[in-house]
Amino acid sequence: MATKPMTKAQLVAALAEELGSDKKAAGAALEAVTGIITREVSGGGAVTLPGVGKIYCRERPARMVRNPATGEQMPKEADKVVKMTIAKALKDSVND
C-alpha cells in the first residue's frame, strides 16, 4: 500500500534534524537548492543529484495529437518538458 508523499514541512524538519540546525536554516537551504535547480534546468542545462538522479529539460517536436472526446486530430506545437533519470543507486536501494 502506498503511503502519502513527504510534505515540504516534513522534509524541512528532517533536513534540520540531519544537519543539526533549526528549521529556518533548513528551509532556506531547501529553497536555495530548489532555486538553483529551477534556474539551471529552465536555462537548458541539467543538474545531477548524486545518489538521486539527473534532472534535465527535453524538447518535444511538433506533432499531431488526438482529442480523446471527439477523436479529432489536431496539431500540437513543439514544447519542452522536464525529465528526471533516476540513479542506479536509488533504484537498487528501493529493490533491496
CSV table of N, CA, C and O in Angstrom, one decimal:
chain,number,residue,atom,x,y,z
A,1,MET,N,0.8,-1.2,0.0
A,1,MET,CA,0.0,0.0,0.0
A,1,MET,C,0.9,1.2,0.0
A,1,MET,O,1.9,1.3,0.7
A,2,ALA,N,0.6,2.2,-0.8
A,2,ALA,CA,1.3,3.4,-0.9
A,2,ALA,C,1.1,4.3,0.2
A,2,ALA,O,0.0,4.4,0.8
A,3,THR,N,2.1,5.0,0.6
A,3,THR,CA,2.0,6.0,1.7
A,3,THR,C,1.9,7.4,1.1
A,3,THR,O,2.3,7.6,-0.1
A,4,LYS,N,1.5,8.4,1.9
A,4,LYS,CA,1.5,9.7,1.4
A,4,LYS,C,2.9,10.3,1.2
A,4,LYS,O,3.8,9.9,2.0
A,5,PRO,N,3.1,11.1,0.2
A,5,PRO,CA,4.4,11.7,0.0
A,5,PRO,C,4.8,12.6,1.1
A,5,PRO,O,3.9,13.2,1.7
A,6,MET,N,6.1,12.8,1.3
A,6,MET,CA,6.6,13.7,2.4
A,6,MET,C,6.2,15.1,2.0
A,6,MET,O,6.5,15.5,0.8
A,7,THR,N,5.7,15.9,2.9
A,7,THR,CA,5.4,17.3,2.6
A,7,THR,C,6.6,18.1,2.8
A,7,THR,O,7.7,17.7,3.3
A,8,LYS,N,6.5,19.4,2.3
A,8,LYS,CA,7.7,20.3,2.4
A,8,LYS,C,8.0,20.5,3.9
A,8,LYS,O,9.2,20.5,4.2
A,9,ALA,N,7.0,20.7,4.7
A,9,ALA,CA,7.3,20.9,6.2
A,9,ALA,C,8.0,19.7,6.8
A,9,ALA,O,8.9,19.8,7.6
A,10,GLN,N,7.6,18.5,6.4
A,10,GLN,CA,8.2,17.3,6.9
A,10,GLN,C,9.7,17.2,6.4
A,10,GLN,O,10.6,16.8,7.1
A,11,LEU,N,9.9,17.5,5.1
A,11,LEU,CA,11.2,17.5,4.5
A,11,LEU,C,12.1,18.5,5.2
A,11,LEU,O,13.3,18.2,5.6
A,12,VAL,N,11.6,19.7,5.5
A,12,VAL,CA,12.4,20.7,6.2
A,12,VAL,C,12.8,20.2,7.6
A,12,VAL,O,13.9,20.4,8.0
A,13,ALA,N,11.8,19.7,8.3
A,13,ALA,CA,12.1,19.2,9.6
A,13,ALA,C,13.1,18.1,9.6
A,13,ALA,O,14.0,18.0,10.5
A,14,ALA,N,13.0,17.1,8.7
A,14,ALA,CA,14.0,16.0,8.6
A,14,ALA,C,15.4,16.6,8.2
A,14,ALA,O,16.4,16.1,8.7
A,15,LEU,N,15.4,17.6,7.3
A,15,LEU,CA,16.7,18.2,6.9
A,15,LEU,C,17.3,18.9,8.1
A,15,LEU,O,18.6,18.8,8.3
A,16,ALA,N,16.5,19.6,8.9
A,16,ALA,CA,17.0,20.3,10.1
A,16,ALA,C,17.6,19.3,11.1
A,16,ALA,O,18.7,19.5,11.7
A,17,GLU,N,16.9,18.2,11.2
A,17,GLU,CA,17.4,17.2,12.2
A,17,GLU,C,18.7,16.5,11.7
A,17,GLU,O,19.7,16.4,12.5
A,18,GLU,N,18.8,16.3,10.4
A,18,GLU,CA,20.0,15.7,9.8
A,18,GLU,C,21.2,16.6,10.0
A,18,GLU,O,22.3,16.2,10.2
A,19,LEU,N,21.0,17.9,9.7
A,19,LEU,CA,22.1,18.9,9.8
A,19,LEU,C,22.3,19.4,11.2
A,19,LEU,O,23.4,20.1,11.4
A,20,GLY,N,21.4,19.1,12.1
A,20,GLY,CA,21.6,19.6,13.5
A,20,GLY,C,21.4,21.1,13.6
A,20,GLY,O,22.1,21.8,14.4
A,21,SER,N,20.6,21.6,12.7
A,21,SER,CA,20.3,23.1,12.7
A,21,SER,C,18.8,23.3,12.9
A,21,SER,O,18.0,22.4,13.1
A,22,ASP,N,18.4,24.6,12.9
A,22,ASP,CA,17.0,24.9,13.0
A,22,ASP,C,16.2,24.8,11.7
A,22,ASP,O,16.8,24.7,10.6
A,23,LYS,N,14.9,24.8,11.8
A,23,LYS,CA,14.1,24.6,10.6
A,23,LYS,C,14.2,25.8,9.7
A,23,LYS,O,14.1,25.6,8.5
A,24,LYS,N,14.4,27.0,10.2
A,24,LYS,CA,14.5,28.2,9.4
A,24,LYS,C,15.7,28.0,8.4
A,24,LYS,O,15.6,28.3,7.2
A,25,ALA,N,16.9,27.6,8.9
A,25,ALA,CA,18.1,27.4,8.1
A,25,ALA,C,17.9,26.3,7.1
A,25,ALA,O,18.3,26.4,6.0
A,26,ALA,N,17.2,25.2,7.5
A,26,ALA,CA,17.0,24.1,6.7
A,26,ALA,C,16.0,24.5,5.5
A,26,ALA,O,16.2,24.1,4.4
A,27,GLY,N,15.0,25.3,5.9
A,27,GLY,CA,14.1,25.8,4.9
A,27,GLY,C,14.8,26.7,3.8
A,27,GLY,O,14.5,26.6,2.6
A,28,ALA,N,15.7,27.5,4.3
A,28,ALA,CA,16.4,28.4,3.4
A,28,ALA,C,17.3,27.6,2.5
A,28,ALA,O,17.4,27.9,1.3
A,29,ALA,N,17.9,26.5,3.0
A,29,ALA,CA,18.8,25.7,2.2
A,29,ALA,C,18.0,25.0,1.2
A,29,ALA,O,18.4,24.9,0.0
A,30,LEU,N,16.8,24.5,1.5
A,30,LEU,CA,16.0,23.8,0.6
A,30,LEU,C,15.5,24.7,-0.5
A,30,LEU,O,15.5,24.4,-1.7
A,31,GLU,N,15.1,25.9,-0.2
A,31,GLU,CA,14.7,26.9,-1.2
A,31,GLU,C,15.9,27.3,-2.1
A,31,GLU,O,15.7,27.5,-3.3
A,32,ALA,N,17.1,27.4,-1.5
A,32,ALA,CA,18.2,27.7,-2.4
A,32,ALA,C,18.5,26.6,-3.4
A,32,ALA,O,18.7,26.9,-4.6
A,33,VAL,N,18.5,25.3,-2.9
A,33,VAL,CA,18.7,24.2,-3.8
A,33,VAL,C,17.6,24.2,-4.9
A,33,VAL,O,17.9,24.0,-6.1
A,34,THR,N,16.4,24.4,-4.5
A,34,THR,CA,15.3,24.4,-5.5
A,34,THR,C,15.5,25.5,-6.5
A,34,THR,O,15.2,25.3,-7.7
A,35,GLY,N,15.8,26.6,-6.1
A,35,GLY,CA,16.1,27.8,-7.0
A,35,GLY,C,17.2,27.5,-8.0
A,35,GLY,O,17.1,27.8,-9.2
A,36,ILE,N,18.3,26.9,-7.5
A,36,ILE,CA,19.4,26.6,-8.4
A,36,ILE,C,19.0,25.6,-9.4
A,36,ILE,O,19.3,25.8,-10.6
A,37,ILE,N,18.3,24.6,-9.0
A,37,ILE,CA,17.9,23.5,-10.0
A,37,ILE,C,16.9,24.1,-11.0
A,37,ILE,O,17.1,23.9,-12.2
A,38,THR,N,16.0,24.9,-10.5
A,38,THR,CA,15.0,25.6,-11.5
A,38,THR,C,15.7,26.5,-12.5
A,38,THR,O,15.4,26.4,-13.7
A,39,ARG,N,16.6,27.3,-12.0
A,39,ARG,CA,17.3,28.2,-12.9
A,39,ARG,C,18.2,27.5,-13.9
A,39,ARG,O,18.2,27.8,-15.1
A,40,GLU,N,18.9,26.4,-13.5
A,40,GLU,CA,19.7,25.7,-14.4
A,40,GLU,C,18.9,24.9,-15.4
A,40,GLU,O,19.2,24.9,-16.6
A,41,VAL,N,17.9,24.2,-15.0
A,41,VAL,CA,17.1,23.4,-15.9
A,41,VAL,C,16.3,24.3,-16.9
A,41,VAL,O,16.2,24.0,-18.1
A,42,SER,N,15.7,25.4,-16.4
A,42,SER,CA,15.0,26.3,-17.3
A,42,SER,C,15.9,27.0,-18.3
A,42,SER,O,15.4,27.4,-19.4
A,43,GLY,N,17.2,27.1,-18.0
A,43,GLY,CA,18.1,27.6,-18.9
A,43,GLY,C,18.6,26.6,-19.9
A,43,GLY,O,19.5,26.9,-20.7
A,44,GLY,N,18.1,25.4,-19.9
A,44,GLY,CA,18.5,24.4,-20.9
A,44,GLY,C,19.6,23.5,-20.3
A,44,GLY,O,20.0,22.5,-21.0
A,45,GLY,N,20.1,23.6,-19.1
A,45,GLY,CA,21.1,22.8,-18.5
A,45,GLY,C,20.5,21.6,-17.8
A,45,GLY,O,19.3,21.2,-18.0
A,46,ALA,N,21.3,20.9,-17.1
A,46,ALA,CA,20.9,19.7,-16.3
A,46,ALA,C,21.6,19.8,-15.0
A,46,ALA,O,22.7,20.4,-14.8
A,47,VAL,N,21.0,19.1,-14.0
A,47,VAL,CA,21.5,19.0,-12.7
A,47,VAL,C,21.5,17.6,-12.2
A,47,VAL,O,20.5,16.9,-12.3
A,48,THR,N,22.7,17.1,-11.8
A,48,THR,CA,22.8,15.7,-11.3
A,48,THR,C,22.9,15.8,-9.8
A,48,THR,O,23.7,16.5,-9.2
A,49,LEU,N,22.0,15.1,-9.1
A,49,LEU,CA,22.0,15.0,-7.7
A,49,LEU,C,22.6,13.6,-7.4
A,49,LEU,O,21.9,12.6,-7.6
A,50,PRO,N,23.8,13.5,-6.9
A,50,PRO,CA,24.4,12.2,-6.6
A,50,PRO,C,23.6,11.3,-5.8
A,50,PRO,O,23.1,11.7,-4.7
A,51,GLY,N,23.4,10.1,-6.2
A,51,GLY,CA,22.6,9.1,-5.5
A,51,GLY,C,21.1,9.2,-5.7
A,51,GLY,O,20.3,8.4,-5.3
A,52,VAL,N,20.7,10.3,-6.4
A,52,VAL,CA,19.2,10.5,-6.6
A,52,VAL,C,18.9,10.4,-8.1
A,52,VAL,O,18.1,9.6,-8.5
A,53,GLY,N,19.6,11.3,-8.9
A,53,GLY,CA,19.3,11.2,-10.3
A,53,GLY,C,19.7,12.5,-11.0
A,53,GLY,O,20.3,13.4,-10.4
A,54,LYS,N,19.3,12.6,-12.3
A,54,LYS,CA,19.6,13.7,-13.1
A,54,LYS,C,18.3,14.4,-13.6
A,54,LYS,O,17.4,13.7,-14.1
A,55,ILE,N,18.2,15.7,-13.4
A,55,ILE,CA,17.1,16.5,-13.8
A,55,ILE,C,17.5,17.3,-15.0
A,55,ILE,O,18.5,18.0,-15.0
A,56,TYR,N,16.7,17.2,-16.1
A,56,TYR,CA,17.0,17.9,-17.3
A,56,TYR,C,15.8,18.3,-18.1
A,56,TYR,O,14.7,17.9,-17.8
A,57,CYS,N,16.0,19.2,-19.1
A,57,CYS,CA,14.9,19.7,-19.9
A,57,CYS,C,15.1,19.0,-21.3
A,57,CYS,O,16.2,19.0,-21.8
A,58,ARG,N,14.0,18.6,-21.9
A,58,ARG,CA,14.0,17.9,-23.2
A,58,ARG,C,13.0,18.6,-24.1
A,58,ARG,O,11.9,18.9,-23.7
A,59,GLU,N,13.4,18.8,-25.4
A,59,GLU,CA,12.4,19.4,-26.3
A,59,GLU,C,11.6,18.3,-27.0
A,59,GLU,O,12.2,17.3,-27.4
A,60,ARG,N,10.3,18.6,-27.1
A,60,ARG,CA,9.5,17.6,-27.9
A,60,ARG,C,9.1,18.3,-29.2
A,60,ARG,O,8.8,19.5,-29.2
A,61,PRO,N,9.2,17.6,-30.3
A,61,PRO,CA,8.9,18.2,-31.6
A,61,PRO,C,7.4,18.4,-31.8
A,61,PRO,O,6.6,17.9,-31.1
A,62,ALA,N,7.0,19.3,-32.8
A,62,ALA,CA,5.6,19.5,-33.1
A,62,ALA,C,5.1,18.1,-33.6
A,62,ALA,O,5.8,17.3,-34.3
A,63,ARG,N,3.8,17.9,-33.3
A,63,ARG,CA,3.2,16.6,-33.7
A,63,ARG,C,1.7,16.7,-33.8
A,63,ARG,O,1.1,17.7,-33.4
A,64,MET,N,1.1,15.6,-34.3
A,64,MET,CA,-0.3,15.6,-34.3
A,64,MET,C,-0.8,14.8,-33.1
A,64,MET,O,-0.3,13.7,-32.8
A,65,VAL,N,-1.9,15.3,-32.5
A,65,VAL,CA,-2.4,14.6,-31.3
A,65,VAL,C,-3.9,14.4,-31.6
A,65,VAL,O,-4.5,15.0,-32.4
A,66,ARG,N,-4.5,13.6,-30.8
A,66,ARG,CA,-6.0,13.3,-30.9
A,66,ARG,C,-6.7,13.7,-29.7
A,66,ARG,O,-6.3,13.4,-28.6
A,67,ASN,N,-7.9,14.4,-29.9
A,67,ASN,CA,-8.7,14.7,-28.8
A,67,ASN,C,-9.5,13.4,-28.4
A,67,ASN,O,-10.2,12.9,-29.2
A,68,PRO,N,-9.3,12.9,-27.2
A,68,PRO,CA,-10.0,11.7,-26.8
A,68,PRO,C,-11.5,11.7,-26.8
A,68,PRO,O,-12.2,10.7,-27.0
A,69,ALA,N,-12.0,12.9,-26.6
A,69,ALA,CA,-13.5,13.0,-26.5
A,69,ALA,C,-14.1,12.9,-27.9
A,69,ALA,O,-15.2,12.3,-28.1
A,70,THR,N,-13.5,13.6,-28.9
A,70,THR,CA,-14.1,13.7,-30.2
A,70,THR,C,-13.4,12.8,-31.3
A,70,THR,O,-13.9,12.5,-32.3
A,71,GLY,N,-12.1,12.4,-31.0
A,71,GLY,CA,-11.4,11.7,-31.9
A,71,GLY,C,-10.7,12.6,-33.0
A,71,GLY,O,-10.1,12.1,-33.9
A,72,GLU,N,-10.9,13.9,-32.9
A,72,GLU,CA,-10.4,14.8,-33.9
A,72,GLU,C,-8.9,14.9,-33.8
A,72,GLU,O,-8.3,15.0,-32.7
A,73,GLN,N,-8.2,14.9,-34.9
A,73,GLN,CA,-6.8,15.1,-35.0
A,73,GLN,C,-6.5,16.6,-35.0
A,73,GLN,O,-7.2,17.4,-35.7
A,74,MET,N,-5.5,17.0,-34.2
A,74,MET,CA,-5.1,18.5,-34.2
A,74,MET,C,-3.6,18.6,-34.0
A,74,MET,O,-3.0,17.7,-33.4
A,75,PRO,N,-3.0,19.6,-34.6
A,75,PRO,CA,-1.6,19.8,-34.4
A,75,PRO,C,-1.2,20.4,-33.0
A,75,PRO,O,-2.0,21.1,-32.4
A,76,LYS,N,-0.1,19.9,-32.5
A,76,LYS,CA,0.4,20.4,-31.2
A,76,LYS,C,1.8,21.0,-31.5
A,76,LYS,O,2.6,20.3,-32.1
A,77,GLU,N,2.0,22.2,-31.0
A,77,GLU,CA,3.3,22.9,-31.2
A,77,GLU,C,4.4,22.2,-30.4
A,77,GLU,O,4.2,21.5,-29.5
A,78,ALA,N,5.6,22.4,-30.9
A,78,ALA,CA,6.8,21.9,-30.1
A,78,ALA,C,6.8,22.6,-28.8
A,78,ALA,O,6.4,23.7,-28.6
A,79,ASP,N,7.3,21.8,-27.8
A,79,ASP,CA,7.4,22.3,-26.4
A,79,ASP,C,8.5,21.7,-25.7
A,79,ASP,O,9.2,20.8,-26.2
A,80,LYS,N,8.7,22.0,-24.4
A,80,LYS,CA,9.8,21.5,-23.6
A,80,LYS,C,9.1,20.8,-22.4
A,80,LYS,O,8.1,21.3,-21.9
A,81,VAL,N,9.8,19.7,-22.0
A,81,VAL,CA,9.3,19.0,-20.8
A,81,VAL,C,10.5,18.8,-19.8
A,81,VAL,O,11.6,18.6,-20.3
A,82,VAL,N,10.2,18.7,-18.6
A,82,VAL,CA,11.3,18.4,-17.6
A,82,VAL,C,11.2,16.9,-17.3
A,82,VAL,O,10.2,16.4,-17.1
A,83,LYS,N,12.4,16.3,-17.4
A,83,LYS,CA,12.5,14.9,-17.2
A,83,LYS,C,13.5,14.6,-16.0
A,83,LYS,O,14.3,15.5,-15.7
A,84,MET,N,13.4,13.4,-15.5
A,84,MET,CA,14.3,13.0,-14.4
A,84,MET,C,14.7,11.6,-14.7
A,84,MET,O,13.8,10.7,-14.8
A,85,THR,N,16.0,11.3,-14.7
A,85,THR,CA,16.5,10.0,-14.8
A,85,THR,C,17.0,9.6,-13.4
A,85,THR,O,17.7,10.3,-12.8
A,86,ILE,N,16.5,8.5,-12.9
A,86,ILE,CA,16.7,8.0,-11.5
A,86,ILE,C,18.1,7.3,-11.5
A,86,ILE,O,18.4,6.5,-12.3
A,87,ALA,N,18.9,7.6,-10.5
A,87,ALA,CA,20.2,7.0,-10.3
A,87,ALA,C,20.1,5.5,-10.0
A,87,ALA,O,19.1,5.1,-9.3
A,88,LYS,N,21.0,4.7,-10.4
A,88,LYS,CA,21.0,3.3,-10.2
A,88,LYS,C,21.1,3.0,-8.7
A,88,LYS,O,20.4,2.0,-8.2
A,89,ALA,N,21.8,3.8,-7.9
A,89,ALA,CA,21.9,3.5,-6.5
A,89,ALA,C,20.6,3.7,-5.8
A,89,ALA,O,20.3,2.9,-4.9
A,90,LEU,N,19.8,4.6,-6.2
A,90,LEU,CA,18.4,4.8,-5.7
A,90,LEU,C,17.5,3.6,-6.1
A,90,LEU,O,16.8,3.1,-5.2
A,91,LYS,N,17.6,3.2,-7.3
A,91,LYS,CA,16.8,2.1,-7.8
A,91,LYS,C,17.1,0.8,-7.0
A,91,LYS,O,16.2,0.1,-6.6
A,92,ASP,N,18.4,0.6,-6.8
A,92,ASP,CA,18.9,-0.6,-6.1
A,92,ASP,C,18.4,-0.6,-4.7
A,92,ASP,O,18.1,-1.6,-4.1
A,93,SER,N,18.5,0.6,-4.0
A,93,SER,CA,18.1,0.7,-2.6
A,93,SER,C,16.6,0.4,-2.4
A,93,SER,O,16.2,-0.1,-1.4
A,94,VAL,N,15.8,0.8,-3.4
A,94,VAL,CA,14.3,0.5,-3.4
A,94,VAL,C,14.0,-1.0,-3.5
A,94,VAL,O,13.1,-1.5,-2.9
A,95,ASN,N,14.8,-1.6,-4.4
A,95,ASN,CA,14.5,-3.0,-4.7
A,95,ASN,C,15.2,-4.0,-3.8
A,95,ASN,O,15.0,-5.2,-4.0
A,96,ASP,N,16.0,-3.6,-2.8
A,96,ASP,CA,16.6,-4.5,-1.9
A,96,ASP,C,15.7,-4.8,-0.7
A,96,ASP,O,14.8,-4.2,-0.3
